[in-house]
PDB file of C-alpha atoms in Angstrom:
ATOM      1  CA  PHE Y  10       0.000   0.000   0.000  1.00  0.00           C
ATOM      2  CA  VAL Y  11       1.265   3.455  -0.923  1.00  0.00           C
ATOM      3  CA  LEU Y  12       0.026   6.430   1.065  1.00  0.00           C
ATOM      4  CA  PRO Y  13      -1.546   9.337  -0.870  1.00  0.00           C
ATOM      5  CA  GLU Y  14       1.250  11.638   0.319  1.00  0.00           C
ATOM      6  CA  ARG Y  15       3.817   9.307  -1.255  1.00  0.00           C
ATOM      7  CA  ILE Y  16       1.904   9.178  -4.547  1.00  0.00           C
ATOM      8  CA  GLN Y  17       1.780  12.979  -4.525  1.00  0.00           C
ATOM      9  CA  ARG Y  18       5.563  13.156  -4.019  1.00  0.00           C
ATOM     10  CA  LEU Y  19       6.229  10.645  -6.820  1.00  0.00           C
ATOM     11  CA  THR Y  20       3.884  12.556  -9.132  1.00  0.00           C
ATOM     12  CA  SER Y  21       5.615  15.837  -8.332  1.00  0.00           C
ATOM     13  CA  VAL Y  22       9.026  14.376  -9.158  1.00  0.00           C
ATOM     14  CA  LEU Y  23       7.715  12.862 -12.400  1.00  0.00           C
ATOM     15  CA  GLU Y  24       6.436  16.272 -13.532  1.00  0.00           C
ATOM     16  CA  HIS Y  25      10.039  17.499 -13.554  1.00  0.00           C
ATOM     17  CA  ARG Y  26      11.694  14.442 -15.118  1.00  0.00           C
ATOM     18  CA  THR Y  27      13.123  14.759 -18.599  1.00  0.00           C
ATOM     19  CA  ARG Y  28      14.679  12.711 -21.341  1.00  0.00           C
ATOM     20  CA  ARG Y  29      15.533  15.825 -23.345  1.00  0.00           C
ATOM     21  CA  ILE Y  30      19.002  15.667 -21.769  1.00  0.00           C
ATOM     22  CA  THR Y  31      20.890  12.535 -20.830  1.00  0.00           C
ATOM     23  CA  LEU Y  32      24.444  11.671 -19.827  1.00  0.00           C
ATOM     24  CA  LEU Y  33      26.978   9.110 -20.976  1.00  0.00           C
ATOM     25  CA  LEU Y  34      29.792   8.088 -18.630  1.00  0.00           C
ATOM     26  CA  GLU Y  35      32.632   6.380 -20.472  1.00  0.00           C
ATOM     27  CA  ARG Y  36      34.711   4.026 -18.325  1.00  0.00           C
ATOM     28  CA  VAL Y  37      34.566   6.087 -15.121  1.00  0.00           C
ATOM     29  CA  HIS Y  38      36.527   3.988 -12.607  1.00  0.00           C
ATOM     30  CA  ASP Y  39      35.652   5.309  -9.164  1.00  0.00           C
ATOM     31  CA  ALA Y  40      32.350   4.032  -7.723  1.00  0.00           C
ATOM     32  CA  HIS Y  41      32.053   7.265  -5.727  1.00  0.00           C
ATOM     33  CA  ASN Y  42      32.223   9.323  -8.930  1.00  0.00           C
ATOM     34  CA  VAL Y  43      29.636   7.130 -10.673  1.00  0.00           C
ATOM     35  CA  ALA Y  44      27.333   7.443  -7.655  1.00  0.00           C
ATOM     36  CA  ALA Y  45      27.805  11.211  -7.473  1.00  0.00           C
ATOM     37  CA  CYS Y  46      26.900  11.495 -11.162  1.00  0.00           C
ATOM     38  CA  ALA Y  47      23.757   9.400 -10.593  1.00  0.00           C
ATOM     39  CA  ARG Y  48      22.800  11.595  -7.655  1.00  0.00           C
ATOM     40  CA  THR Y  49      23.240  14.683  -9.833  1.00  0.00           C
ATOM     41  CA  CYS Y  50      21.037  13.183 -12.555  1.00  0.00           C
ATOM     42  CA  ASP Y  51      18.294  12.555 -10.018  1.00  0.00           C
ATOM     43  CA  ALA Y  52      18.665  16.008  -8.458  1.00  0.00           C
ATOM     44  CA  PHE Y  53      18.280  17.762 -11.813  1.00  0.00           C
ATOM     45  CA  GLY Y  54      15.545  15.459 -13.124  1.00  0.00           C
ATOM     46  CA  LEU Y  55      17.496  13.623 -15.830  1.00  0.00           C
ATOM     47  CA  GLN Y  56      15.767  10.252 -16.029  1.00  0.00           C
ATOM     48  CA  ASP Y  57      18.313   8.326 -18.076  1.00  0.00           C
ATOM     49  CA  LEU Y  58      21.971   7.658 -17.399  1.00  0.00           C
ATOM     50  CA  HIS Y  59      24.064   5.752 -19.938  1.00  0.00           C
ATOM     51  CA  ILE Y  60      27.196   4.050 -18.674  1.00  0.00           C
ATOM     52  CA  ILE Y  61      30.045   2.186 -20.338  1.00  0.00           C
ATOM     53  CA  PRO Y  62      31.754   0.537 -17.347  1.00  0.00           C
ATOM     54  CA  PRO Y  63      35.512  -0.020 -17.211  1.00  0.00           C
ATOM     55  CA  GLU Y  64      36.548  -3.288 -18.830  1.00  0.00           C
ATOM     56  CA  ASP Y  65      38.482  -4.399 -15.746  1.00  0.00           C
ATOM     57  CA  LYS Y  66      35.845  -3.913 -13.040  1.00  0.00           C
ATOM     58  CA  PRO Y  67      32.077  -4.334 -12.623  1.00  0.00           C
ATOM     59  CA  LEU Y  68      29.763  -1.360 -12.400  1.00  0.00           C
ATOM     60  CA  ARG Y  69      29.173  -0.326  -8.797  1.00  0.00           C
ATOM     61  CA  PHE Y  70      27.382   2.605  -7.193  1.00  0.00           C
ATOM     62  CA  SER Y  71      28.668   3.785  -3.838  1.00  0.00           C
ATOM     63  CA  LYS Y  72      25.411   3.694  -1.874  1.00  0.00           C
ATOM     64  CA  LEU Y  73      26.802   6.100   0.680  1.00  0.00           C
ATOM     65  CA  VAL Y  74      27.393   8.726  -2.031  1.00  0.00           C
ATOM     66  CA  SER Y  75      24.346   8.090  -4.227  1.00  0.00           C
ATOM     67  CA  SER Y  76      21.876   8.026  -1.310  1.00  0.00           C
ATOM     68  CA  GLY Y  77      19.990   5.485  -3.421  1.00  0.00           C
ATOM     69  CA  ALA Y  78      19.433   8.001  -6.238  1.00  0.00           C
ATOM     70  CA  HIS Y  79      20.295   5.426  -8.904  1.00  0.00           C
ATOM     71  CA  ARG Y  80      17.147   3.477  -7.923  1.00  0.00           C
ATOM     72  CA  TRP Y  81      15.005   6.276  -9.389  1.00  0.00           C
ATOM     73  CA  LEU Y  82      16.903   6.458 -12.681  1.00  0.00           C
ATOM     74  CA  THR Y  83      16.759   4.399 -15.830  1.00  0.00           C
ATOM     75  CA  VAL Y  84      20.369   3.236 -16.047  1.00  0.00           C
ATOM     76  CA  HIS Y  85      21.485   1.906 -19.427  1.00  0.00           C
ATOM     77  CA  VAL Y  86      24.670  -0.158 -19.226  1.00  0.00           C
ATOM     78  CA  HIS Y  87      26.535  -0.645 -22.517  1.00  0.00           C
ATOM     79  CA  ASP Y  88      29.340  -3.112 -23.092  1.00  0.00           C
ATOM     80  CA  THR Y  89      30.896  -1.066 -25.876  1.00  0.00           C
ATOM     81  CA  LEU Y  90      31.015   2.469 -27.165  1.00  0.00           C
ATOM     82  CA  ASP Y  91      29.403   1.332 -30.412  1.00  0.00           C
ATOM     83  CA  SER Y  92      26.354  -0.059 -28.607  1.00  0.00           C
ATOM     84  CA  ALA Y  93      26.033   3.137 -26.555  1.00  0.00           C
ATOM     85  CA  LEU Y  94      26.254   5.312 -29.656  1.00  0.00           C
ATOM     86  CA  GLN Y  95      23.725   3.159 -31.492  1.00  0.00           C
ATOM     87  CA  ALA Y  96      21.238   3.422 -28.608  1.00  0.00           C
ATOM     88  CA  LEU Y  97      21.682   7.175 -28.306  1.00  0.00           C
ATOM     89  CA  ARG Y  98      21.499   7.871 -32.041  1.00  0.00           C
ATOM     90  CA  SER Y  99      18.413   5.677 -32.471  1.00  0.00           C
ATOM     91  CA  SER Y 100      16.740   7.775 -29.754  1.00  0.00           C
ATOM     92  CA  GLY Y 101      17.557  10.985 -31.630  1.00  0.00           C
ATOM     93  CA  TYR Y 102      20.292  12.361 -29.365  1.00  0.00           C
ATOM     94  CA  MET Y 103      22.931  14.817 -30.484  1.00  0.00           C
ATOM     95  CA  LEU Y 104      26.239  14.140 -28.745  1.00  0.00           C
ATOM     96  CA  ALA Y 105      28.336  16.738 -26.926  1.00  0.00           C
ATOM     97  CA  VAL Y 106      31.637  15.497 -25.561  1.00  0.00           C
ATOM     98  CA  THR Y 107      33.571  17.167 -22.765  1.00  0.00           C
ATOM     99  CA  ASP Y 108      37.022  17.782 -24.181  1.00  0.00           C
ATOM    100  CA  VAL Y 109      39.712  19.815 -22.459  1.00  0.00           C
ATOM    101  CA  SER Y 110      42.162  19.123 -25.292  1.00  0.00           C
ATOM    102  CA  SER Y 111      40.087  20.445 -28.185  1.00  0.00           C
ATOM    103  CA  GLU Y 112      41.678  23.178 -30.228  1.00  0.00           C
ATOM    104  CA  ALA Y 113      38.421  23.800 -32.093  1.00  0.00           C
ATOM    105  CA  PRO Y 114      35.926  26.338 -30.733  1.00  0.00           C
ATOM    106  CA  CYS Y 115      33.830  24.678 -28.037  1.00  0.00           C
ATOM    107  CA  ASP Y 116      30.354  25.224 -26.742  1.00  0.00           C
ATOM    108  CA  THR Y 117      29.774  25.690 -23.028  1.00  0.00           C
ATOM    109  CA  PRO Y 118      26.757  24.453 -21.041  1.00  0.00           C
ATOM    110  CA  ALA Y 119      25.306  27.932 -21.606  1.00  0.00           C
ATOM    111  CA  SER Y 120      25.630  27.761 -25.404  1.00  0.00           C
ATOM    112  CA  LEU Y 121      25.054  24.101 -26.354  1.00  0.00           C
ATOM    113  CA  PRO Y 122      22.244  23.785 -28.904  1.00  0.00           C
ATOM    114  CA  LEU Y 123      19.067  22.434 -27.316  1.00  0.00           C
ATOM    115  CA  ASP Y 124      16.921  22.219 -30.433  1.00  0.00           C
ATOM    116  CA  ALA Y 125      17.177  18.401 -30.308  1.00  0.00           C
ATOM    117  CA  PRO Y 126      17.607  15.885 -27.491  1.00  0.00           C
ATOM    118  CA  LEU Y 127      21.136  16.141 -26.117  1.00  0.00           C
ATOM    119  CA  CYS Y 128      23.518  13.621 -24.592  1.00  0.00           C
ATOM    120  CA  VAL Y 129      26.553  15.015 -22.783  1.00  0.00           C
ATOM    121  CA  ALA Y 130      29.438  12.531 -22.531  1.00  0.00           C
ATOM    122  CA  PHE Y 131      32.104  12.484 -19.844  1.00  0.00           C
ATOM    123  CA  GLY Y 132      35.247  10.375 -19.798  1.00  0.00           C
ATOM    124  CA  ASN Y 133      37.189   8.669 -17.066  1.00  0.00           C
ATOM    125  CA  GLU Y 134      39.212  10.306 -14.343  1.00  0.00           C
ATOM    126  CA  ARG Y 135      42.632   9.835 -15.910  1.00  0.00           C
ATOM    127  CA  ASP Y 136      42.244  10.006 -19.692  1.00  0.00           C
ATOM    128  CA  GLY Y 137      38.938  11.775 -20.239  1.00  0.00           C
ATOM    129  CA  VAL Y 138      36.905  10.655 -23.241  1.00  0.00           C
ATOM    130  CA  SER Y 139      38.365   8.165 -25.697  1.00  0.00           C
ATOM    131  CA  GLN Y 140      39.534   9.197 -29.134  1.00  0.00           C
ATOM    132  CA  ALA Y 141      36.693   7.151 -30.633  1.00  0.00           C
ATOM    133  CA  LEU Y 142      34.064   8.983 -28.570  1.00  0.00           C
ATOM    134  CA  ARG Y 143      35.665  12.307 -29.405  1.00  0.00           C
ATOM    135  CA  ALA Y 144      35.479  11.441 -33.120  1.00  0.00           C
ATOM    136  CA  ALA Y 145      31.801  10.432 -32.833  1.00  0.00           C
ATOM    137  CA  ALA Y 146      30.763  13.704 -31.185  1.00  0.00           C
ATOM    138  CA  ASP Y 147      28.587  16.273 -32.881  1.00  0.00           C
ATOM    139  CA  MET Y 148      30.229  19.024 -30.835  1.00  0.00           C
ATOM    140  CA  PRO Y 149      32.915  19.497 -28.188  1.00  0.00           C
ATOM    141  CA  LEU Y 150      31.983  20.948 -24.810  1.00  0.00           C
ATOM    142  CA  HIS Y 151      34.168  23.016 -22.527  1.00  0.00           C
ATOM    143  CA  ILE Y 152      33.373  24.174 -19.008  1.00  0.00           C
ATOM    144  CA  PRO Y 153      35.047  27.578 -18.610  1.00  0.00           C
ATOM    145  CA  MET Y 154      37.667  27.811 -15.874  1.00  0.00           C
ATOM    146  CA  THR Y 155      39.910  30.665 -14.802  1.00  0.00           C
ATOM    147  CA  GLY Y 156      42.283  29.011 -12.304  1.00  0.00           C
ATOM    148  CA  PHE Y 157      45.509  27.071 -12.702  1.00  0.00           C
ATOM    149  CA  VAL Y 158      43.954  23.612 -12.936  1.00  0.00           C
ATOM    150  CA  GLU Y 159      42.905  22.409 -16.376  1.00  0.00           C
ATOM    151  CA  SER Y 160      39.982  20.146 -15.510  1.00  0.00           C
ATOM    152  CA  PHE Y 161      37.302  19.368 -12.951  1.00  0.00           C
ATOM    153  CA  ASN Y 162      36.680  16.062 -11.223  1.00  0.00           C
ATOM    154  CA  VAL Y 163      34.193  14.205 -13.430  1.00  0.00           C
ATOM    155  CA  SER Y 164      31.392  14.398 -10.861  1.00  0.00           C
ATOM    156  CA  VAL Y 165      31.907  18.153 -10.467  1.00  0.00           C
ATOM    157  CA  ALA Y 166      31.889  18.649 -14.247  1.00  0.00           C
ATOM    158  CA  VAL Y 167      28.634  16.666 -14.453  1.00  0.00           C
ATOM    159  CA  ALA Y 168      27.034  18.805 -11.735  1.00  0.00           C
ATOM    160  CA  ILE Y 169      28.065  22.088 -13.372  1.00  0.00           C
ATOM    161  CA  ALA Y 170      26.844  21.027 -16.818  1.00  0.00           C
ATOM    162  CA  CYS Y 171      23.561  19.591 -15.515  1.00  0.00           C
ATOM    163  CA  SER Y 172      22.787  22.671 -13.442  1.00  0.00           C
ATOM    164  CA  ARG Y 173      23.163  25.061 -16.369  1.00  0.00           C
ATOM    165  CA  LEU Y 174      21.372  22.793 -18.837  1.00  0.00           C
ATOM    166  CA  ARG Y 175      18.477  22.304 -16.412  1.00  0.00           C
ATOM    167  CA  GLU Y 176      18.087  26.068 -16.051  1.00  0.00           C
ATOM    168  CA  ARG Y 177      17.922  26.335 -19.826  1.00  0.00           C
ATOM    169  CA  ILE Y 178      15.311  23.643 -20.393  1.00  0.00           C
ATOM    170  CA  ASP Y 179      13.209  25.020 -17.544  1.00  0.00           C
ATOM    171  CA  ALA Y 180      12.963  28.210 -19.608  1.00  0.00           C
ATOM    172  CA  MET Y 181      11.462  26.195 -22.484  1.00  0.00           C
ATOM    173  CA  PRO Y 182       7.781  25.223 -22.742  1.00  0.00           C
ATOM    174  CA  PRO Y 183       7.227  22.092 -20.602  1.00  0.00           C
ATOM    175  CA  ALA Y 184       5.973  20.157 -23.633  1.00  0.00           C
ATOM    176  CA  ALA Y 185       9.486  20.416 -25.081  1.00  0.00           C
ATOM    177  CA  TRP Y 186      11.115  18.476 -22.254  1.00  0.00           C
ATOM    178  CA  GLN Y 187       8.551  16.704 -20.047  1.00  0.00           C
ATOM    179  CA  LEU Y 188       8.001  12.962 -20.194  1.00  0.00           C
ATOM    180  CA  SER Y 189       4.938  11.760 -22.070  1.00  0.00           C
ATOM    181  CA  THR Y 190       1.888  10.593 -20.142  1.00  0.00           C
ATOM    182  CA  SER Y 191       2.707   6.957 -20.929  1.00  0.00           C
ATOM    183  CA  GLU Y 192       6.338   7.383 -19.837  1.00  0.00           C
ATOM    184  CA  ARG Y 193       5.208   8.890 -16.544  1.00  0.00           C
ATOM    185  CA  ALA Y 194       2.704   6.095 -15.965  1.00  0.00           C
ATOM    186  CA  ALA Y 195       5.336   3.419 -16.644  1.00  0.00           C
ATOM    187  CA  LEU Y 196       7.820   5.041 -14.284  1.00  0.00           C
ATOM    188  CA  MET Y 197       5.160   5.484 -11.605  1.00  0.00           C
ATOM    189  CA  ASP Y 198       4.431   1.749 -11.769  1.00  0.00           C
ATOM    190  CA  THR Y 199       8.137   0.928 -11.479  1.00  0.00           C
ATOM    191  CA  TRP Y 200       8.701   3.350  -8.630  1.00  0.00           C
ATOM    192  CA  VAL Y 201       5.689   2.144  -6.624  1.00  0.00           C
ATOM    193  CA  ILE Y 202       6.862  -1.459  -6.930  1.00  0.00           C
ATOM    194  CA  GLU Y 203      10.411  -0.590  -5.892  1.00  0.00           C
ATOM    195  CA  ASP Y 204       9.488   1.933  -3.170  1.00  0.00           C
TER     196      ASP Y 204
END
């Protein structure tokens, strides 16, 4: 049995969920970073999180860091970059790749085009995104910095990008980013069962 107050809370969260923006994490090693990224997705209402786990270790979420946020997300685990790209492209996503090494002009979270669904990809802690993912991107993304360091921790970069992108889609008509009625109903069923 689910109390009416709980149904109201689930409904309220669903009204702010979106699939207009999603994330792809490529071979992020640290379970704390993966969990922090999942928590950020939940906090900013991004329903889907795509993950390509490292080849040498299983996917794990640090429950202490995620606070269980990953339970409310639709997590898509891909064995290869090709399968991730195929899934994203078949769903109509444009691909922005965080790239601190790009010499080409880069968009920022404030200037990324949002006229189509957008996936923002982040690489692992040591190497960033792979050359193959960089080559597959529709656009490079740079988070402006003014200090001596050249990059953010991946979970911090995710939080900064998601915050700005969420502000931008909230300025759009809700019909442009909200889940469909059937998507909300399906998620409500899943959430009630798992709650």
